[in-house]
């Protein structure tokens, strides 16, 4: 299990407890979620070429891509096995749909990386929603199912998880920009809400500089774009979102 914050299993447990669900079953669902989440991190690190996560070498860096892929495959299989043991088909269906949504979001970003161009902030947020909000929705809804939630409660949790997931990705974006994370979206070709907002606000000359950095991911242009972002007040705008 990762050195992360365990947000997804925690959300599952909280949702189940709030609705008086079985703590034993919720704990098993939470464990399944963490296994599936760690699978996604392993594959995500490979796809992004990241060498560190949580200030430690990523698995594929330490043991090689083939072994890391196999570990990821084992984790996702074990996660769905644990869910299956709960004998609630609707829980497996919710988890599988979230898995598909996450993969679609990751796929959209991987396609963008092949030909990176400035995107409107609304498109960046939509990819963020698919990549992160879906996982939070699964966590909350699994706990809610165990607590016997009605349709109205599920609808509320879907809306809440969308806002939570987007907020989480925005926070991650800010940490990347400020150098508080393992990755750096300005020094690599990655989607960034900060750059999307900056590109929209910038004048023609600065738009070209930002677009050039997005296309190349060249670290030598990062300092200049940092200054443009600060002058345009983009960090405050992103923080407000």
mmCIF file of C-alpha atoms in Angstrom:
data_model
loop_
_atom_site.group_PDB
_atom_site.id
_atom_site.type_symbol
_atom_site.label_atom_id
_atom_site.label_comp_id
_atom_site.label_asym_id
_atom_site.label_seq_id
_atom_site.Cartn_x
_atom_site.Cartn_y
_atom_site.Cartn_z
ATOM 1 C CA UNK A 1 0.000 0.000 0.000
ATOM 2 C CA UNK A 2 1.250 3.491 -0.882
ATOM 3 C CA UNK A 3 2.498 6.253 1.402
ATOM 4 C CA UNK A 4 -0.427 8.440 0.327
ATOM 5 C CA UNK A 5 -3.308 9.931 2.278
ATOM 6 C CA UNK A 6 -5.715 6.981 1.821
ATOM 7 C CA UNK A 7 -8.465 9.441 0.895
ATOM 8 C CA UNK A 8 -10.539 7.002 -1.127
ATOM 9 C CA UNK A 9 -10.827 4.261 1.510
ATOM 10 C CA UNK A 10 -11.453 6.926 4.142
ATOM 11 C CA UNK A 11 -14.332 8.373 2.114
ATOM 12 C CA UNK A 12 -15.798 4.896 1.725
ATOM 13 C CA UNK A 13 -15.659 4.270 5.468
ATOM 14 C CA UNK A 14 -17.129 7.677 6.306
ATOM 15 C CA UNK A 15 -20.019 7.262 3.861
ATOM 16 C CA UNK A 16 -20.866 3.822 5.221
ATOM 17 C CA UNK A 17 -20.611 4.955 8.844
ATOM 18 C CA UNK A 18 -22.806 7.999 8.190
ATOM 19 C CA UNK A 19 -25.518 5.667 6.904
ATOM 20 C CA UNK A 20 -25.041 3.021 9.627
ATOM 21 C CA UNK A 21 -23.491 0.461 7.281
ATOM 22 C CA UNK A 22 -21.464 -2.564 8.335
ATOM 23 C CA UNK A 23 -17.963 -1.477 9.364
ATOM 24 C CA UNK A 24 -16.578 -4.932 8.512
ATOM 25 C CA UNK A 25 -17.914 -4.869 4.968
ATOM 26 C CA UNK A 26 -16.961 -1.212 4.525
ATOM 27 C CA UNK A 27 -13.403 -2.021 5.631
ATOM 28 C CA UNK A 28 -13.155 -4.732 2.988
ATOM 29 C CA UNK A 29 -14.507 -2.373 0.327
ATOM 30 C CA UNK A 30 -12.035 0.295 1.480
ATOM 31 C CA UNK A 31 -9.148 -2.162 1.192
ATOM 32 C CA UNK A 32 -10.282 -3.074 -2.318
ATOM 33 C CA UNK A 33 -10.362 0.607 -3.282
ATOM 34 C CA UNK A 34 -6.828 1.189 -2.029
ATOM 35 C CA UNK A 35 -5.523 -1.792 -3.993
ATOM 36 C CA UNK A 36 -7.217 -0.600 -7.182
ATOM 37 C CA UNK A 37 -5.957 2.935 -6.579
ATOM 38 C CA UNK A 38 -2.380 1.724 -6.155
ATOM 39 C CA UNK A 39 -2.702 -0.214 -9.406
ATOM 40 C CA UNK A 40 -3.683 3.014 -11.150
ATOM 41 C CA UNK A 41 -0.702 4.856 -9.628
ATOM 42 C CA UNK A 42 1.762 2.228 -10.840
ATOM 43 C CA UNK A 43 0.419 2.392 -14.381
ATOM 44 C CA UNK A 44 0.154 6.185 -14.262
ATOM 45 C CA UNK A 45 3.823 6.488 -13.246
ATOM 46 C CA UNK A 46 4.840 4.268 -16.161
ATOM 47 C CA UNK A 47 2.727 6.213 -18.643
ATOM 48 C CA UNK A 48 4.021 9.573 -17.393
ATOM 49 C CA UNK A 49 7.631 8.441 -17.022
ATOM 50 C CA UNK A 50 7.754 9.586 -13.390
ATOM 51 C CA UNK A 51 10.798 8.508 -11.409
ATOM 52 C CA UNK A 52 9.533 9.464 -7.929
ATOM 53 C CA UNK A 53 6.319 9.303 -5.929
ATOM 54 C CA UNK A 54 6.064 10.297 -2.275
ATOM 55 C CA UNK A 55 9.796 11.133 -2.347
ATOM 56 C CA UNK A 56 10.632 7.514 -3.175
ATOM 57 C CA UNK A 57 11.570 5.810 -6.475
ATOM 58 C CA UNK A 58 8.530 4.686 -8.435
ATOM 59 C CA UNK A 59 8.060 0.936 -8.708
ATOM 60 C CA UNK A 60 9.007 0.678 -12.389
ATOM 61 C CA UNK A 61 12.166 2.698 -11.690
ATOM 62 C CA UNK A 62 13.132 0.297 -8.901
ATOM 63 C CA UNK A 63 12.252 -3.068 -10.446
ATOM 64 C CA UNK A 64 11.603 -2.415 -14.140
ATOM 65 C CA UNK A 65 8.468 -1.951 -16.221
ATOM 66 C CA UNK A 66 7.508 -5.635 -16.707
ATOM 67 C CA UNK A 67 7.526 -6.391 -12.969
ATOM 68 C CA UNK A 68 5.726 -3.140 -12.155
ATOM 69 C CA UNK A 69 2.990 -3.908 -14.702
ATOM 70 C CA UNK A 70 2.531 -7.357 -13.226
ATOM 71 C CA UNK A 71 2.271 -5.963 -9.697
ATOM 72 C CA UNK A 72 -0.321 -3.457 -10.907
ATOM 73 C CA UNK A 73 -2.312 -6.201 -12.614
ATOM 74 C CA UNK A 74 -2.231 -8.264 -9.414
ATOM 75 C CA UNK A 75 -3.448 -5.330 -7.311
ATOM 76 C CA UNK A 76 -6.426 -4.555 -9.540
ATOM 77 C CA UNK A 77 -7.372 -8.237 -9.697
ATOM 78 C CA UNK A 78 -7.147 -8.593 -5.926
ATOM 79 C CA UNK A 79 -9.170 -5.409 -5.463
ATOM 80 C CA UNK A 80 -12.033 -6.673 -7.602
ATOM 81 C CA UNK A 81 -11.815 -10.080 -5.902
ATOM 82 C CA UNK A 82 -12.373 -8.424 -2.516
ATOM 83 C CA UNK A 83 -15.339 -6.498 -3.894
ATOM 84 C CA UNK A 84 -16.772 -9.686 -5.376
ATOM 85 C CA UNK A 85 -16.634 -11.396 -1.987
ATOM 86 C CA UNK A 86 -19.106 -8.844 -0.647
ATOM 87 C CA UNK A 87 -21.714 -10.362 -2.984
ATOM 88 C CA UNK A 88 -23.144 -6.997 -4.007
ATOM 89 C CA UNK A 89 -23.022 -6.876 -7.831
ATOM 90 C CA UNK A 90 -23.985 -3.205 -7.848
ATOM 91 C CA UNK A 91 -20.772 -2.367 -5.991
ATOM 92 C CA UNK A 92 -18.622 -4.097 -8.600
ATOM 93 C CA UNK A 93 -20.585 -2.318 -11.336
ATOM 94 C CA UNK A 94 -19.992 1.099 -9.727
ATOM 95 C CA UNK A 95 -16.268 0.374 -9.321
ATOM 96 C CA UNK A 96 -15.950 -0.864 -12.914
ATOM 97 C CA UNK A 97 -17.708 2.219 -14.305
ATOM 98 C CA UNK A 98 -15.403 4.476 -12.329
ATOM 99 C CA UNK A 99 -12.423 2.515 -13.614
ATOM 100 C CA UNK A 100 -13.575 3.022 -17.194
ATOM 101 C CA UNK A 101 -14.119 6.758 -16.648
ATOM 102 C CA UNK A 102 -10.641 7.141 -15.150
ATOM 103 C CA UNK A 103 -9.069 5.324 -18.100
ATOM 104 C CA UNK A 104 -10.924 7.559 -20.537
ATOM 105 C CA UNK A 105 -9.601 10.655 -18.779
ATOM 106 C CA UNK A 106 -6.073 9.268 -18.744
ATOM 107 C CA UNK A 107 -6.461 8.337 -22.403
ATOM 108 C CA UNK A 108 -7.495 11.873 -23.311
ATOM 109 C CA UNK A 109 -4.430 13.246 -21.549
ATOM 110 C CA UNK A 110 -2.099 10.721 -23.198
ATOM 111 C CA UNK A 111 -3.481 11.655 -26.616
ATOM 112 C CA UNK A 112 -2.969 15.337 -25.800
ATOM 113 C CA UNK A 113 0.645 14.668 -24.781
ATOM 114 C CA UNK A 114 1.343 13.310 -28.267
ATOM 115 C CA UNK A 115 0.458 16.701 -29.758
ATOM 116 C CA UNK A 116 0.306 19.218 -26.876
ATOM 117 C CA UNK A 117 -1.401 22.529 -27.535
ATOM 118 C CA UNK A 118 -2.968 25.082 -25.162
ATOM 119 C CA UNK A 119 -6.426 23.927 -24.058
ATOM 120 C CA UNK A 120 -9.323 25.981 -22.660
ATOM 121 C CA UNK A 121 -9.595 25.635 -18.900
ATOM 122 C CA UNK A 122 -13.008 23.948 -19.235
ATOM 123 C CA UNK A 123 -11.427 21.071 -21.172
ATOM 124 C CA UNK A 124 -8.633 20.713 -18.641
ATOM 125 C CA UNK A 125 -11.208 20.581 -15.838
ATOM 126 C CA UNK A 126 -13.193 17.916 -17.679
ATOM 127 C CA UNK A 127 -10.110 15.683 -17.899
ATOM 128 C CA UNK A 128 -9.412 16.363 -14.224
ATOM 129 C CA UNK A 129 -13.001 15.335 -13.461
ATOM 130 C CA UNK A 130 -12.627 12.039 -15.286
ATOM 131 C CA UNK A 131 -9.247 11.216 -13.773
ATOM 132 C CA UNK A 132 -9.956 12.004 -10.131
ATOM 133 C CA UNK A 133 -13.616 12.725 -9.424
ATOM 134 C CA UNK A 134 -14.645 9.291 -10.693
ATOM 135 C CA UNK A 135 -12.476 7.574 -8.066
ATOM 136 C CA UNK A 136 -13.944 9.695 -5.272
ATOM 137 C CA UNK A 137 -17.441 8.942 -6.544
ATOM 138 C CA UNK A 138 -16.756 5.214 -6.430
ATOM 139 C CA UNK A 139 -15.438 5.459 -2.872
ATOM 140 C CA UNK A 140 -18.423 7.393 -1.589
ATOM 141 C CA UNK A 141 -21.001 5.328 -3.430
ATOM 142 C CA UNK A 142 -19.581 1.989 -2.297
ATOM 143 C CA UNK A 143 -19.889 3.134 1.292
ATOM 144 C CA UNK A 144 -23.362 4.466 0.566
ATOM 145 C CA UNK A 145 -24.484 1.158 -0.953
ATOM 146 C CA UNK A 146 -23.387 -0.669 2.185
ATOM 147 C CA UNK A 147 -25.364 1.865 4.204
ATOM 148 C CA UNK A 148 -28.519 1.334 2.146
ATOM 149 C CA UNK A 149 -28.566 4.824 0.592
ATOM 150 C CA UNK A 150 -31.466 5.868 -1.609
ATOM 151 C CA UNK A 151 -31.169 7.309 -5.126
ATOM 152 C CA UNK A 152 -31.281 10.904 -3.893
ATOM 153 C CA UNK A 153 -28.301 10.318 -1.619
ATOM 154 C CA UNK A 154 -26.335 8.770 -4.477
ATOM 155 C CA UNK A 155 -27.085 11.798 -6.656
ATOM 156 C CA UNK A 156 -25.819 14.162 -3.971
ATOM 157 C CA UNK A 157 -22.652 12.109 -3.532
ATOM 158 C CA UNK A 158 -22.031 12.196 -7.292
ATOM 159 C CA UNK A 159 -22.188 15.989 -7.315
ATOM 160 C CA UNK A 160 -20.025 16.268 -4.212
ATOM 161 C CA UNK A 161 -17.391 13.894 -5.574
ATOM 162 C CA UNK A 162 -17.187 15.873 -8.824
ATOM 163 C CA UNK A 163 -16.419 19.077 -6.930
ATOM 164 C CA UNK A 164 -14.018 17.263 -4.591
ATOM 165 C CA UNK A 165 -12.140 15.564 -7.422
ATOM 166 C CA UNK A 166 -11.676 18.764 -9.401
ATOM 167 C CA UNK A 167 -10.567 20.623 -6.266
ATOM 168 C CA UNK A 168 -8.046 17.871 -5.529
ATOM 169 C CA UNK A 169 -6.555 18.124 -9.017
ATOM 170 C CA UNK A 170 -6.381 21.935 -8.793
ATOM 171 C CA UNK A 171 -4.536 21.634 -5.481
ATOM 172 C CA UNK A 172 -2.158 19.150 -7.109
ATOM 173 C CA UNK A 173 -1.639 21.597 -9.978
ATOM 174 C CA UNK A 174 -0.759 24.394 -7.546
ATOM 175 C CA UNK A 175 1.672 22.152 -5.656
ATOM 176 C CA UNK A 176 3.372 21.179 -8.920
ATOM 177 C CA UNK A 177 3.756 24.825 -9.880
ATOM 178 C CA UNK A 178 5.166 25.801 -6.499
ATOM 179 C CA UNK A 179 7.593 22.880 -6.462
ATOM 180 C CA UNK A 180 5.900 21.084 -3.546
ATOM 181 C CA UNK A 181 5.244 17.869 -5.485
ATOM 182 C CA UNK A 182 7.294 15.059 -7.024
ATOM 183 C CA UNK A 183 6.422 16.186 -10.551
ATOM 184 C CA UNK A 184 6.647 19.555 -12.266
ATOM 185 C CA UNK A 185 4.051 20.350 -14.921
ATOM 186 C CA UNK A 186 6.108 23.251 -16.277
ATOM 187 C CA UNK A 187 9.237 21.159 -16.789
ATOM 188 C CA UNK A 188 7.300 18.303 -18.412
ATOM 189 C CA UNK A 189 4.569 18.103 -21.038
ATOM 190 C CA UNK A 190 1.501 17.829 -18.793
ATOM 191 C CA UNK A 191 -1.945 19.294 -18.573
ATOM 192 C CA UNK A 192 -2.086 22.308 -16.287
ATOM 193 C CA UNK A 193 -5.056 24.449 -15.330
ATOM 194 C CA UNK A 194 -2.613 27.202 -14.344
ATOM 195 C CA UNK A 195 -1.185 27.331 -17.863
ATOM 196 C CA UNK A 196 -4.666 27.189 -19.394
ATOM 197 C CA UNK A 197 -5.777 30.235 -17.406
ATOM 198 C CA UNK A 198 -2.504 32.048 -18.037
ATOM 199 C CA UNK A 199 -2.756 31.442 -21.781
ATOM 200 C CA UNK A 200 -6.279 32.867 -21.841
ATOM 201 C CA UNK A 201 -5.264 36.006 -19.893
ATOM 202 C CA UNK A 202 -1.940 36.667 -21.615
ATOM 203 C CA UNK A 203 -1.258 39.118 -24.423
ATOM 204 C CA UNK A 204 -0.183 37.852 -27.842
ATOM 205 C CA UNK A 205 3.535 37.730 -27.065
ATOM 206 C CA UNK A 206 3.087 35.907 -23.772
ATOM 207 C CA UNK A 207 0.578 33.510 -25.341
ATOM 208 C CA UNK A 208 3.338 32.414 -27.714
ATOM 209 C CA UNK A 209 5.771 31.873 -24.830
ATOM 210 C CA UNK A 210 3.255 29.813 -22.877
ATOM 211 C CA UNK A 211 2.279 27.794 -25.941
ATOM 212 C CA UNK A 212 5.955 27.110 -26.712
ATOM 213 C CA UNK A 213 6.486 25.758 -23.195
ATOM 214 C CA UNK A 214 3.378 23.579 -23.405
ATOM 215 C CA UNK A 215 4.533 22.114 -26.716
ATOM 216 C CA UNK A 216 8.119 21.456 -25.665
ATOM 217 C CA UNK A 217 8.102 21.010 -21.904
ATOM 218 C CA UNK A 218 11.590 22.527 -22.077
ATOM 219 C CA UNK A 219 12.774 23.475 -18.579
ATOM 220 C CA UNK A 220 14.700 26.493 -19.863
ATOM 221 C CA UNK A 221 11.429 28.337 -20.543
ATOM 222 C CA UNK A 222 9.841 27.547 -17.207
ATOM 223 C CA UNK A 223 11.240 30.501 -15.259
ATOM 224 C CA UNK A 224 9.905 32.982 -17.798
ATOM 225 C CA UNK A 225 6.450 31.415 -17.748
ATOM 226 C CA UNK A 226 6.522 31.363 -13.943
ATOM 227 C CA UNK A 227 6.948 35.118 -14.007
ATOM 228 C CA UNK A 228 4.139 35.574 -16.541
ATOM 229 C CA UNK A 229 1.804 33.469 -14.394
ATOM 230 C CA UNK A 230 2.573 35.518 -11.289
ATOM 231 C CA UNK A 231 2.173 38.861 -13.072
ATOM 232 C CA UNK A 232 -1.246 37.792 -14.402
ATOM 233 C CA UNK A 233 -2.483 36.758 -10.949
ATOM 234 C CA UNK A 234 -3.200 33.250 -12.155
ATOM 235 C CA UNK A 235 -2.256 31.558 -8.893
ATOM 236 C CA UNK A 236 -4.900 33.546 -7.011
ATOM 237 C CA UNK A 237 -7.503 32.700 -9.655
ATOM 238 C CA UNK A 238 -6.610 29.006 -9.553
ATOM 239 C CA UNK A 239 -6.659 29.021 -5.760
ATOM 240 C CA UNK A 240 -10.133 30.620 -5.815
ATOM 241 C CA UNK A 241 -11.399 27.804 -8.048
#
